[in-house]
Amino acid sequence: MDAAALQPAAEALRRARHVALLTGAGISAESGVPTFRDAQTGLWARYRPEELATPEAFARDPKLVWQWYAWRRELVAKAQPNAGHHALVTLAAKLAQFTLIPQNVDHLHEEAGSKNILKLHGSLFANIREEDHEPVASEDMSDDVPPHCVRTGQRIRPGVVWFGESLPQDVLAAAMQAARRCDVFLSIGTSTVVEPAASLPFMALQSGATVIEINPDATPLSAHCQHVLRGKAAEVLPALVAAAFPES
Ligand code: NAD
């Protein structure tokens, strides 16, 4: 991590009243949850996630998609929040306004203690009916794979937003408002290519916010934001929060 780059970013954070944050798969990497862009290992290495996380894939092979989600749920259920998730809880306590916008479908921000989260892409642990997208309680699920709703007969699917699907409009509107109103926007562990989330840091830039990126690799945002902190979220975030609020 570049210590010289840390101080000006920490200074911007210290002066901020409203901080908005977009997080992606990279923030959970140190918790052992693989990102989509990382090479996949083991059982599922031969499938591209972009080809499993779509309504078309579920229509084509519902069992395969359900089993992939069951595997991811198991993996995530065993994972613990890392120092990056915890640093964001410390940071929230220091600010007048804090808007956390995760793209992740894991529960690690919640486990760390973050509150009022704008979950853009749903949750791995939610189940919804395929046709009307209503949530289903586990006692209403049949035992087949994928299960059906015993009340309506509808097939059940994971409660996540798949590639090509619309985001929950109220959640997206709140995220866009935060991006336009914040003084500092952090983009953490996201490839910044999956829309509409990828546009949020650019909206913040257009509205005059200071944008800080935390990512070991370059993204389409890197050349546009004021501060780029190259490194792992689980290392950079605690260092950034400690530099901004040494008393924390
Ligand atoms: P992505 O997989 O496309 O990109 C991950 C990004 O994280 C990359 O830019 C990579 O350079 C960066 N990264 C890798 N290790 C990092 C680390 N230790 N610290 C910081 N950054 C690191 O993920 P995305 O941009 O979030 O978009 C893909 C979609 O898939 C999103 O909806 C995402 O939430 C979902 N997804 C979720 C999970 C999860 O819930 N944990 C895991 C994989 C993918």
PDB file of C-alpha atoms and ligand atoms in Angstrom:
ATOM      1  CA  MET A   1       0.000   0.000   0.000  1.00  0.00           C
ATOM      2  CA  ASP A   2       1.213   3.504  -0.872  1.00  0.00           C
ATOM      3  CA  ALA A   3       1.452   5.353   2.469  1.00  0.00           C
ATOM      4  CA  ALA A   4       1.875   8.732   0.711  1.00  0.00           C
ATOM      5  CA  ALA A   5      -1.472   8.268  -1.077  1.00  0.00           C
ATOM      6  CA  LEU A   6      -3.211   7.408   2.189  1.00  0.00           C
ATOM      7  CA  GLN A   7      -2.836  10.781   3.937  1.00  0.00           C
ATOM      8  CA  PRO A   8      -4.674  13.018   1.419  1.00  0.00           C
ATOM      9  CA  ALA A   9      -7.492  10.461   1.173  1.00  0.00           C
ATOM     10  CA  ALA A  10      -7.690  10.298   4.980  1.00  0.00           C
ATOM     11  CA  GLU A  11      -7.809  14.100   5.105  1.00  0.00           C
ATOM     12  CA  ALA A  12     -10.799  14.161   2.720  1.00  0.00           C
ATOM     13  CA  LEU A  13     -12.545  11.561   4.870  1.00  0.00           C
ATOM     14  CA  ARG A  14     -11.867  13.508   8.073  1.00  0.00           C
ATOM     15  CA  ARG A  15     -13.485  16.654   6.626  1.00  0.00           C
ATOM     16  CA  ALA A  16     -16.536  14.812   5.239  1.00  0.00           C
ATOM     17  CA  ARG A  17     -20.054  14.978   6.661  1.00  0.00           C
ATOM     18  CA  HIS A  18     -21.740  12.513   4.325  1.00  0.00           C
ATOM     19  CA  VAL A  19     -19.792   9.536   2.994  1.00  0.00           C
ATOM     20  CA  ALA A  20     -21.333   7.080   0.524  1.00  0.00           C
ATOM     21  CA  LEU A  21     -19.641   3.761  -0.230  1.00  0.00           C
ATOM     22  CA  LEU A  22     -20.061   1.250  -3.025  1.00  0.00           C
ATOM     23  CA  THR A  23     -18.628  -2.158  -2.145  1.00  0.00           C
ATOM     24  CA  GLY A  24     -18.119  -5.178  -4.386  1.00  0.00           C
ATOM     25  CA  ALA A  25     -16.875  -8.724  -4.283  1.00  0.00           C
ATOM     26  CA  GLY A  26     -13.304  -7.572  -3.425  1.00  0.00           C
ATOM     27  CA  ILE A  27     -14.275  -6.540   0.100  1.00  0.00           C
ATOM     28  CA  SER A  28     -15.204 -10.145   0.891  1.00  0.00           C
ATOM     29  CA  ALA A  29     -12.158 -11.700  -0.824  1.00  0.00           C
ATOM     30  CA  GLU A  30     -10.129 -11.801   2.425  1.00  0.00           C
ATOM     31  CA  SER A  31     -13.066 -13.592   4.065  1.00  0.00           C
ATOM     32  CA  GLY A  32     -12.554 -16.440   1.588  1.00  0.00           C
ATOM     33  CA  VAL A  33     -15.474 -15.588  -0.723  1.00  0.00           C
ATOM     34  CA  PRO A  34     -14.148 -15.640  -4.302  1.00  0.00           C
ATOM     35  CA  THR A  35     -14.797 -12.690  -6.636  1.00  0.00           C
ATOM     36  CA  PHE A  36     -16.378 -13.376 -10.022  1.00  0.00           C
ATOM     37  CA  ARG A  37     -13.344 -12.151 -11.892  1.00  0.00           C
ATOM     38  CA  ASP A  38     -10.971 -14.370  -9.937  1.00  0.00           C
ATOM     39  CA  ALA A  39     -10.391 -17.774 -11.434  1.00  0.00           C
ATOM     40  CA  GLN A  40     -12.860 -20.153  -9.891  1.00  0.00           C
ATOM     41  CA  THR A  41     -11.568 -23.270  -8.282  1.00  0.00           C
ATOM     42  CA  GLY A  42     -12.876 -26.743  -7.621  1.00  0.00           C
ATOM     43  CA  LEU A  43     -16.229 -28.077  -8.661  1.00  0.00           C
ATOM     44  CA  TRP A  44     -17.503 -25.005 -10.478  1.00  0.00           C
ATOM     45  CA  ALA A  45     -14.307 -23.943 -12.255  1.00  0.00           C
ATOM     46  CA  ARG A  46     -15.664 -24.869 -15.684  1.00  0.00           C
ATOM     47  CA  TYR A  47     -18.705 -22.581 -15.451  1.00  0.00           C
ATOM     48  CA  ARG A  48     -18.561 -18.824 -16.000  1.00  0.00           C
ATOM     49  CA  PRO A  49     -20.551 -17.043 -13.229  1.00  0.00           C
ATOM     50  CA  GLU A  50     -21.959 -14.619 -15.811  1.00  0.00           C
ATOM     51  CA  GLU A  51     -23.569 -17.629 -17.490  1.00  0.00           C
ATOM     52  CA  LEU A  52     -25.083 -19.034 -14.281  1.00  0.00           C
ATOM     53  CA  ALA A  53     -26.374 -15.815 -12.733  1.00  0.00           C
ATOM     54  CA  THR A  54     -29.017 -15.081 -15.387  1.00  0.00           C
ATOM     55  CA  PRO A  55     -32.752 -15.790 -15.802  1.00  0.00           C
ATOM     56  CA  GLU A  56     -31.892 -17.578 -19.074  1.00  0.00           C
ATOM     57  CA  ALA A  57     -29.530 -19.973 -17.265  1.00  0.00           C
ATOM     58  CA  PHE A  58     -32.233 -20.747 -14.692  1.00  0.00           C
ATOM     59  CA  ALA A  59     -34.780 -21.374 -17.465  1.00  0.00           C
ATOM     60  CA  ARG A  60     -32.294 -23.641 -19.290  1.00  0.00           C
ATOM     61  CA  ASP A  61     -30.981 -25.629 -16.327  1.00  0.00           C
ATOM     62  CA  PRO A  62     -32.743 -24.744 -13.048  1.00  0.00           C
ATOM     63  CA  LYS A  63     -31.129 -27.586 -11.129  1.00  0.00           C
ATOM     64  CA  LEU A  64     -27.601 -26.542 -12.075  1.00  0.00           C
ATOM     65  CA  VAL A  65     -28.235 -22.890 -11.125  1.00  0.00           C
ATOM     66  CA  TRP A  66     -29.917 -23.841  -7.833  1.00  0.00           C
ATOM     67  CA  GLN A  67     -27.000 -26.128  -6.942  1.00  0.00           C
ATOM     68  CA  TRP A  68     -24.480 -23.386  -7.742  1.00  0.00           C
ATOM     69  CA  TYR A  69     -26.298 -21.035  -5.369  1.00  0.00           C
ATOM     70  CA  ALA A  70     -26.505 -23.777  -2.707  1.00  0.00           C
ATOM     71  CA  TRP A  71     -22.698 -24.143  -2.965  1.00  0.00           C
ATOM     72  CA  ARG A  72     -22.187 -20.372  -2.706  1.00  0.00           C
ATOM     73  CA  ARG A  73     -24.532 -20.156   0.286  1.00  0.00           C
ATOM     74  CA  GLU A  74     -22.562 -22.865   2.055  1.00  0.00           C
ATOM     75  CA  LEU A  75     -19.272 -21.100   1.310  1.00  0.00           C
ATOM     76  CA  VAL A  76     -20.578 -17.739   2.516  1.00  0.00           C
ATOM     77  CA  ALA A  77     -22.277 -19.210   5.614  1.00  0.00           C
ATOM     78  CA  LYS A  78     -18.833 -20.337   6.803  1.00  0.00           C
ATOM     79  CA  ALA A  79     -17.183 -16.954   6.099  1.00  0.00           C
ATOM     80  CA  GLN A  80     -16.519 -14.291   8.720  1.00  0.00           C
ATOM     81  CA  PRO A  81     -16.370 -10.518   8.210  1.00  0.00           C
ATOM     82  CA  ASN A  82     -12.794  -9.284   7.795  1.00  0.00           C
ATOM     83  CA  ALA A  83     -10.957  -6.173   8.967  1.00  0.00           C
ATOM     84  CA  GLY A  84     -12.358  -4.210   6.000  1.00  0.00           C
ATOM     85  CA  HIS A  85     -15.987  -4.851   6.971  1.00  0.00           C
ATOM     86  CA  HIS A  86     -15.169  -3.975  10.592  1.00  0.00           C
ATOM     87  CA  ALA A  87     -13.361  -0.744   9.620  1.00  0.00           C
ATOM     88  CA  LEU A  88     -16.546   0.475   7.921  1.00  0.00           C
ATOM     89  CA  VAL A  89     -18.493   0.065  11.169  1.00  0.00           C
ATOM     90  CA  THR A  90     -15.852   2.188  12.958  1.00  0.00           C
ATOM     91  CA  LEU A  91     -16.006   4.772  10.168  1.00  0.00           C
ATOM     92  CA  ALA A  92     -19.818   4.996  10.267  1.00  0.00           C
ATOM     93  CA  ALA A  93     -19.677   5.932  13.950  1.00  0.00           C
ATOM     94  CA  LYS A  94     -17.463   8.941  13.126  1.00  0.00           C
ATOM     95  CA  LEU A  95     -19.670  10.530  10.485  1.00  0.00           C
ATOM     96  CA  ALA A  96     -22.888  12.531  10.481  1.00  0.00           C
ATOM     97  CA  GLN A  97     -24.180  10.562   7.485  1.00  0.00           C
ATOM     98  CA  PHE A  98     -23.010   7.244   6.081  1.00  0.00           C
ATOM     99  CA  THR A  99     -24.628   5.388   3.184  1.00  0.00           C
ATOM    100  CA  LEU A 100     -23.370   1.860   2.541  1.00  0.00           C
ATOM    101  CA  ILE A 101     -24.263   0.448  -0.876  1.00  0.00           C
ATOM    102  CA  PRO A 102     -23.084  -3.169  -1.247  1.00  0.00           C
ATOM    103  CA  GLN A 103     -23.330  -5.062  -4.508  1.00  0.00           C
ATOM    104  CA  ASN A 104     -22.517  -8.244  -2.635  1.00  0.00           C
ATOM    105  CA  VAL A 105     -25.171 -10.840  -1.950  1.00  0.00           C
ATOM    106  CA  ASP A 106     -23.315 -12.157   1.109  1.00  0.00           C
ATOM    107  CA  HIS A 107     -24.194 -11.021   4.656  1.00  0.00           C
ATOM    108  CA  LEU A 108     -20.744  -9.964   5.847  1.00  0.00           C
ATOM    109  CA  HIS A 109     -21.472  -6.229   6.246  1.00  0.00           C
ATOM    110  CA  GLU A 110     -24.512  -7.112   8.379  1.00  0.00           C
ATOM    111  CA  GLU A 111     -22.482  -9.645  10.388  1.00  0.00           C
ATOM    112  CA  ALA A 112     -19.866  -6.972  11.098  1.00  0.00           C
ATOM    113  CA  GLY A 113     -22.607  -4.706  12.471  1.00  0.00           C
ATOM    114  CA  SER A 114     -23.313  -2.268   9.606  1.00  0.00           C
ATOM    115  CA  LYS A 115     -26.831  -0.836   9.664  1.00  0.00           C
ATOM    116  CA  ASN A 116     -29.209   0.748   7.120  1.00  0.00           C
ATOM    117  CA  ILE A 117     -27.624  -0.984   4.156  1.00  0.00           C
ATOM    118  CA  LEU A 118     -28.811  -0.360   0.594  1.00  0.00           C
ATOM    119  CA  LYS A 119     -28.391  -3.875  -0.784  1.00  0.00           C
ATOM    120  CA  LEU A 120     -28.433  -3.385  -4.535  1.00  0.00           C
ATOM    121  CA  HIS A 121     -28.339  -7.003  -5.671  1.00  0.00           C
ATOM    122  CA  GLY A 122     -30.410  -8.846  -3.052  1.00  0.00           C
ATOM    123  CA  SER A 123     -29.270 -11.625  -0.729  1.00  0.00           C
ATOM    124  CA  LEU A 124     -27.946 -15.156  -1.175  1.00  0.00           C
ATOM    125  CA  PHE A 125     -30.064 -16.174   1.803  1.00  0.00           C
ATOM    126  CA  ALA A 126     -33.396 -14.975   0.396  1.00  0.00           C
ATOM    127  CA  ASN A 127     -35.695 -17.119  -1.727  1.00  0.00           C
ATOM    128  CA  ILE A 128     -38.313 -15.650  -4.043  1.00  0.00           C
ATOM    129  CA  ARG A 129     -41.036 -16.999  -6.328  1.00  0.00           C
ATOM    130  CA  GLU A 130     -39.983 -17.058  -9.967  1.00  0.00           C
ATOM    131  CA  GLU A 131     -43.044 -15.319 -11.442  1.00  0.00           C
ATOM    132  CA  ASP A 132     -44.041 -12.598  -8.970  1.00  0.00           C
ATOM    133  CA  HIS A 133     -40.687 -12.295  -7.092  1.00  0.00           C
ATOM    134  CA  GLU A 134     -42.470 -12.469  -3.720  1.00  0.00           C
ATOM    135  CA  PRO A 135     -40.351 -13.771  -0.813  1.00  0.00           C
ATOM    136  CA  VAL A 136     -41.035 -17.331   0.315  1.00  0.00           C
ATOM    137  CA  ALA A 137     -40.689 -18.641   3.869  1.00  0.00           C
ATOM    138  CA  SER A 138     -38.723 -21.883   4.234  1.00  0.00           C
ATOM    139  CA  GLU A 139     -41.793 -23.756   5.520  1.00  0.00           C
ATOM    140  CA  ASP A 140     -43.545 -22.990   2.211  1.00  0.00           C
ATOM    141  CA  MET A 141     -40.774 -24.593   0.131  1.00  0.00           C
ATOM    142  CA  SER A 142     -41.051 -28.133  -1.259  1.00  0.00           C
ATOM    143  CA  ASP A 143     -38.117 -30.557  -1.037  1.00  0.00           C
ATOM    144  CA  ASP A 144     -37.401 -30.886  -4.776  1.00  0.00           C
ATOM    145  CA  VAL A 145     -34.505 -29.144  -6.576  1.00  0.00           C
ATOM    146  CA  PRO A 146     -35.203 -26.348  -7.219  1.00  0.00           C
ATOM    147  CA  PRO A 147     -38.039 -26.190  -4.718  1.00  0.00           C
ATOM    148  CA  HIS A 148     -41.572 -25.009  -5.446  1.00  0.00           C
ATOM    149  CA  CYS A 149     -43.857 -22.814  -3.359  1.00  0.00           C
ATOM    150  CA  VAL A 150     -46.386 -25.171  -1.762  1.00  0.00           C
ATOM    151  CA  ARG A 151     -49.008 -22.380  -1.711  1.00  0.00           C
ATOM    152  CA  THR A 152     -48.820 -21.186  -5.337  1.00  0.00           C
ATOM    153  CA  GLY A 153     -46.948 -23.955  -7.177  1.00  0.00           C
ATOM    154  CA  GLN A 154     -44.455 -21.394  -8.512  1.00  0.00           C
ATOM    155  CA  ARG A 155     -40.838 -22.409  -8.855  1.00  0.00           C
ATOM    156  CA  ILE A 156     -38.508 -20.818  -6.292  1.00  0.00           C
ATOM    157  CA  ARG A 157     -35.272 -19.027  -7.205  1.00  0.00           C
ATOM    158  CA  PRO A 158     -32.526 -17.267  -5.255  1.00  0.00           C
ATOM    159  CA  GLY A 159     -33.487 -13.752  -4.092  1.00  0.00           C
ATOM    160  CA  VAL A 160     -30.657 -12.041  -5.955  1.00  0.00           C
ATOM    161  CA  VAL A 161     -30.619  -9.685  -8.925  1.00  0.00           C
ATOM    162  CA  TRP A 162     -29.309 -11.588 -11.923  1.00  0.00           C
ATOM    163  CA  PHE A 163     -27.347 -10.118 -14.830  1.00  0.00           C
ATOM    164  CA  GLY A 164     -29.849  -8.438 -17.162  1.00  0.00           C
ATOM    165  CA  GLU A 165     -32.479  -7.882 -14.451  1.00  0.00           C
ATOM    166  CA  SER A 166     -33.659  -4.589 -12.960  1.00  0.00           C
ATOM    167  CA  LEU A 167     -32.539  -3.524  -9.515  1.00  0.00           C
ATOM    168  CA  PRO A 168     -35.117  -2.755  -6.806  1.00  0.00           C
ATOM    169  CA  GLN A 169     -36.101   0.769  -7.881  1.00  0.00           C
ATOM    170  CA  ASP A 170     -36.452   2.264  -4.385  1.00  0.00           C
ATOM    171  CA  VAL A 171     -33.020   0.969  -3.336  1.00  0.00           C
ATOM    172  CA  LEU A 172     -31.387   2.224  -6.540  1.00  0.00           C
ATOM    173  CA  ALA A 173     -33.046   5.648  -6.184  1.00  0.00           C
ATOM    174  CA  ALA A 174     -31.755   5.981  -2.612  1.00  0.00           C
ATOM    175  CA  ALA A 175     -28.243   4.940  -3.742  1.00  0.00           C
ATOM    176  CA  MET A 176     -28.277   7.494  -6.586  1.00  0.00           C
ATOM    177  CA  GLN A 177     -29.423  10.219  -4.227  1.00  0.00           C
ATOM    178  CA  ALA A 178     -26.600   9.386  -1.795  1.00  0.00           C
ATOM    179  CA  ALA A 179     -24.064   9.419  -4.664  1.00  0.00           C
ATOM    180  CA  ARG A 180     -25.240  12.884  -5.717  1.00  0.00           C
ATOM    181  CA  ARG A 181     -25.341  14.341  -2.179  1.00  0.00           C
ATOM    182  CA  CYS A 182     -22.258  12.907  -0.470  1.00  0.00           C
ATOM    183  CA  ASP A 183     -18.989  14.837   0.003  1.00  0.00           C
ATOM    184  CA  VAL A 184     -16.823  11.721  -0.245  1.00  0.00           C
ATOM    185  CA  PHE A 185     -17.588   8.531  -2.187  1.00  0.00           C
ATOM    186  CA  LEU A 186     -15.569   5.355  -1.656  1.00  0.00           C
ATOM    187  CA  SER A 187     -15.529   2.656  -4.329  1.00  0.00           C
ATOM    188  CA  ILE A 188     -14.183  -0.501  -2.703  1.00  0.00           C
ATOM    189  CA  GLY A 189     -13.343  -3.873  -4.287  1.00  0.00           C
ATOM    190  CA  THR A 190     -15.535  -3.496  -7.333  1.00  0.00           C
ATOM    191  CA  SER A 191     -14.566  -3.892 -10.976  1.00  0.00           C
ATOM    192  CA  THR A 192     -16.869  -0.929 -11.743  1.00  0.00           C
ATOM    193  CA  VAL A 193     -18.285  -2.578 -14.842  1.00  0.00           C
ATOM    194  CA  VAL A 194     -21.650  -3.973 -13.699  1.00  0.00           C
ATOM    195  CA  GLU A 195     -24.329  -1.338 -14.368  1.00  0.00           C
ATOM    196  CA  PRO A 196     -26.132   0.534 -12.964  1.00  0.00           C
ATOM    197  CA  ALA A 197     -23.925   0.300  -9.831  1.00  0.00           C
ATOM    198  CA  ALA A 198     -20.845   1.233 -11.889  1.00  0.00           C
ATOM    199  CA  SER A 199     -22.350   4.657 -12.620  1.00  0.00           C
ATOM    200  CA  LEU A 200     -22.674   5.632  -8.946  1.00  0.00           C
ATOM    201  CA  PRO A 201     -19.060   6.833  -8.435  1.00  0.00           C
ATOM    202  CA  PHE A 202     -19.285   8.802 -11.694  1.00  0.00           C
ATOM    203  CA  MET A 203     -22.496  10.479 -10.458  1.00  0.00           C
ATOM    204  CA  ALA A 204     -20.653  11.413  -7.265  1.00  0.00           C
ATOM    205  CA  LEU A 205     -17.781  12.882  -9.320  1.00  0.00           C
ATOM    206  CA  GLN A 206     -20.197  14.909 -11.445  1.00  0.00           C
ATOM    207  CA  SER A 207     -21.816  16.267  -8.293  1.00  0.00           C
ATOM    208  CA  GLY A 208     -18.461  17.488  -6.963  1.00  0.00           C
ATOM    209  CA  ALA A 209     -17.665  14.738  -4.441  1.00  0.00           C
ATOM    210  CA  THR A 210     -14.162  13.479  -3.737  1.00  0.00           C
ATOM    211  CA  VAL A 211     -13.973   9.877  -4.943  1.00  0.00           C
ATOM    212  CA  ILE A 212     -11.554   7.362  -3.434  1.00  0.00           C
ATOM    213  CA  GLU A 213     -10.995   3.942  -4.996  1.00  0.00           C
ATOM    214  CA  ILE A 214      -9.632   0.948  -3.053  1.00  0.00           C
ATOM    215  CA  ASN A 215      -8.649  -1.948  -5.300  1.00  0.00           C
ATOM    216  CA  PRO A 216      -5.431  -3.864  -6.015  1.00  0.00           C
ATOM    217  CA  ASP A 217      -6.111  -3.492  -9.764  1.00  0.00           C
ATOM    218  CA  ALA A 218      -7.057  -0.684 -12.118  1.00  0.00           C
ATOM    219  CA  THR A 219     -10.717  -0.247 -13.088  1.00  0.00           C
ATOM    220  CA  PRO A 220     -12.549   2.078 -15.498  1.00  0.00           C
ATOM    221  CA  LEU A 221     -12.939   4.472 -12.524  1.00  0.00           C
ATOM    222  CA  SER A 222      -9.248   4.672 -11.587  1.00  0.00           C
ATOM    223  CA  ALA A 223      -8.259   7.397 -14.050  1.00  0.00           C
ATOM    224  CA  HIS A 224     -11.160   9.638 -13.018  1.00  0.00           C
ATOM    225  CA  CYS A 225     -11.110   9.645  -9.219  1.00  0.00           C
ATOM    226  CA  GLN A 226      -9.024  11.935  -6.996  1.00  0.00           C
ATOM    227  CA  HIS A 227      -7.473   9.195  -4.824  1.00  0.00           C
ATOM    228  CA  VAL A 228      -6.546   5.638  -5.750  1.00  0.00           C
ATOM    229  CA  LEU A 229      -5.397   3.344  -2.954  1.00  0.00           C
ATOM    230  CA  ARG A 230      -3.912   0.210  -4.449  1.00  0.00           C
ATOM    231  CA  GLY A 231      -4.213  -2.767  -2.122  1.00  0.00           C
ATOM    232  CA  LYS A 232      -6.539  -5.183  -0.443  1.00  0.00           C
ATOM    233  CA  ALA A 233      -9.648  -3.770   1.206  1.00  0.00           C
ATOM    234  CA  ALA A 234      -8.961  -5.719   4.412  1.00  0.00           C
ATOM    235  CA  GLU A 235      -5.596  -3.919   4.717  1.00  0.00           C
ATOM    236  CA  VAL A 236      -6.269  -0.491   3.205  1.00  0.00           C
ATOM    237  CA  LEU A 237      -9.590   0.249   4.952  1.00  0.00           C
ATOM    238  CA  PRO A 238      -8.346  -0.155   8.546  1.00  0.00           C
ATOM    239  CA  ALA A 239      -5.273   1.938   7.685  1.00  0.00           C
ATOM    240  CA  LEU A 240      -7.392   4.639   6.050  1.00  0.00           C
ATOM    241  CA  VAL A 241      -9.861   4.862   8.936  1.00  0.00           C
ATOM    242  CA  ALA A 242      -7.001   4.922  11.477  1.00  0.00           C
ATOM    243  CA  ALA A 243      -5.257   7.706   9.520  1.00  0.00           C
ATOM    244  CA  ALA A 244      -8.478   9.741   9.258  1.00  0.00           C
ATOM    245  CA  PHE A 245      -9.528   9.241  12.885  1.00  0.00           C
ATOM    246  CA  PRO A 246      -6.401   8.349  14.885  1.00  0.00           C
ATOM    247  CA  GLU A 247      -8.369   8.383  18.134  1.00  0.00           C
ATOM    248  CA  SER A 248     -10.708   5.610  16.886  1.00  0.00           C
TER     249      SER A 248
HETATM  250  P1  NAD B   1     -16.055  -8.533  -9.548  1.00  0.00           P
HETATM  251  O1  NAD B   1     -15.831  -9.946  -9.180  1.00  0.00           O
HETATM  252  O2  NAD B   1     -16.447  -8.175 -10.923  1.00  0.00           O
HETATM  253  O3  NAD B   1     -14.739  -7.668  -9.234  1.00  0.00           O
HETATM  254  C1  NAD B   1     -14.070  -7.753  -8.029  1.00  0.00           C
HETATM  255  C2  NAD B   1     -13.138  -6.575  -7.893  1.00  0.00           C
HETATM  256  O4  NAD B   1     -12.505  -6.677  -6.622  1.00  0.00           O
HETATM  257  C3  NAD B   1     -12.021  -6.517  -8.939  1.00  0.00           C
HETATM  258  O5  NAD B   1     -11.904  -5.200  -9.439  1.00  0.00           O
HETATM  259  C4  NAD B   1     -10.772  -6.922  -8.147  1.00  0.00           C
HETATM  260  O6  NAD B   1      -9.612  -6.278  -8.636  1.00  0.00           O
HETATM  261  C5  NAD B   1     -11.120  -6.435  -6.776  1.00  0.00           C
HETATM  262  N1  NAD B   1     -10.461  -7.163  -5.688  1.00  0.00           N
HETATM  263  C6  NAD B   1     -10.030  -8.449  -5.676  1.00  0.00           C
HETATM  264  N2  NAD B   1      -9.505  -8.735  -4.464  1.00  0.00           N
HETATM  265  C7  NAD B   1      -9.628  -7.614  -3.715  1.00  0.00           C
HETATM  266  C8  NAD B   1      -9.294  -7.285  -2.378  1.00  0.00           C
HETATM  267  N3  NAD B   1      -8.719  -8.188  -1.574  1.00  0.00           N
HETATM  268  N4  NAD B   1      -9.570  -6.040  -1.928  1.00  0.00           N
HETATM  269  C9  NAD B   1     -10.145  -5.115  -2.737  1.00  0.00           C
HETATM  270  N5  NAD B   1     -10.481  -5.373  -4.013  1.00  0.00           N
HETATM  271  C10 NAD B   1     -10.229  -6.608  -4.491  1.00  0.00           C
HETATM  272  O7  NAD B   1     -17.110  -8.012  -8.512  1.00  0.00           O
HETATM  273  P2  NAD B   1     -18.098  -6.801  -8.552  1.00  0.00           P
HETATM  274  O8  NAD B   1     -17.459  -5.598  -9.162  1.00  0.00           O
HETATM  275  O9  NAD B   1     -18.579  -6.709  -7.159  1.00  0.00           O
HETATM  276  O10 NAD B   1     -19.297  -7.232  -9.557  1.00  0.00           O
HETATM  277  C11 NAD B   1     -19.768  -8.541  -9.843  1.00  0.00           C
HETATM  278  C12 NAD B   1     -21.142  -8.917  -9.266  1.00  0.00           C
HETATM  279  O11 NAD B   1     -21.060 -10.210  -8.647  1.00  0.00           O
HETATM  280  C13 NAD B   1     -21.598  -8.035  -8.131  1.00  0.00           C
HETATM  281  O12 NAD B   1     -22.983  -7.984  -8.076  1.00  0.00           O
HETATM  282  C14 NAD B   1     -21.059  -8.791  -6.933  1.00  0.00           C
HETATM  283  O13 NAD B   1     -21.576  -8.417  -5.722  1.00  0.00           O
HETATM  284  C15 NAD B   1     -21.367 -10.211  -7.286  1.00  0.00           C
HETATM  285  N6  NAD B   1     -20.529 -11.096  -6.454  1.00  0.00           N
HETATM  286  C16 NAD B   1     -20.784 -11.127  -5.116  1.00  0.00           C
HETATM  287  C17 NAD B   1     -19.988 -11.874  -4.268  1.00  0.00           C
HETATM  288  C18 NAD B   1     -20.311 -11.834  -2.800  1.00  0.00           C
HETATM  289  O14 NAD B   1     -21.476 -11.627  -2.436  1.00  0.00           O
HETATM  290  N7  NAD B   1     -19.312 -11.946  -1.924  1.00  0.00           N
HETATM  291  C19 NAD B   1     -18.914 -12.620  -4.783  1.00  0.00           C
HETATM  292  C20 NAD B   1     -18.708 -12.599  -6.170  1.00  0.00           C
HETATM  293  C21 NAD B   1     -19.494 -11.813  -6.990  1.00  0.00           C
END
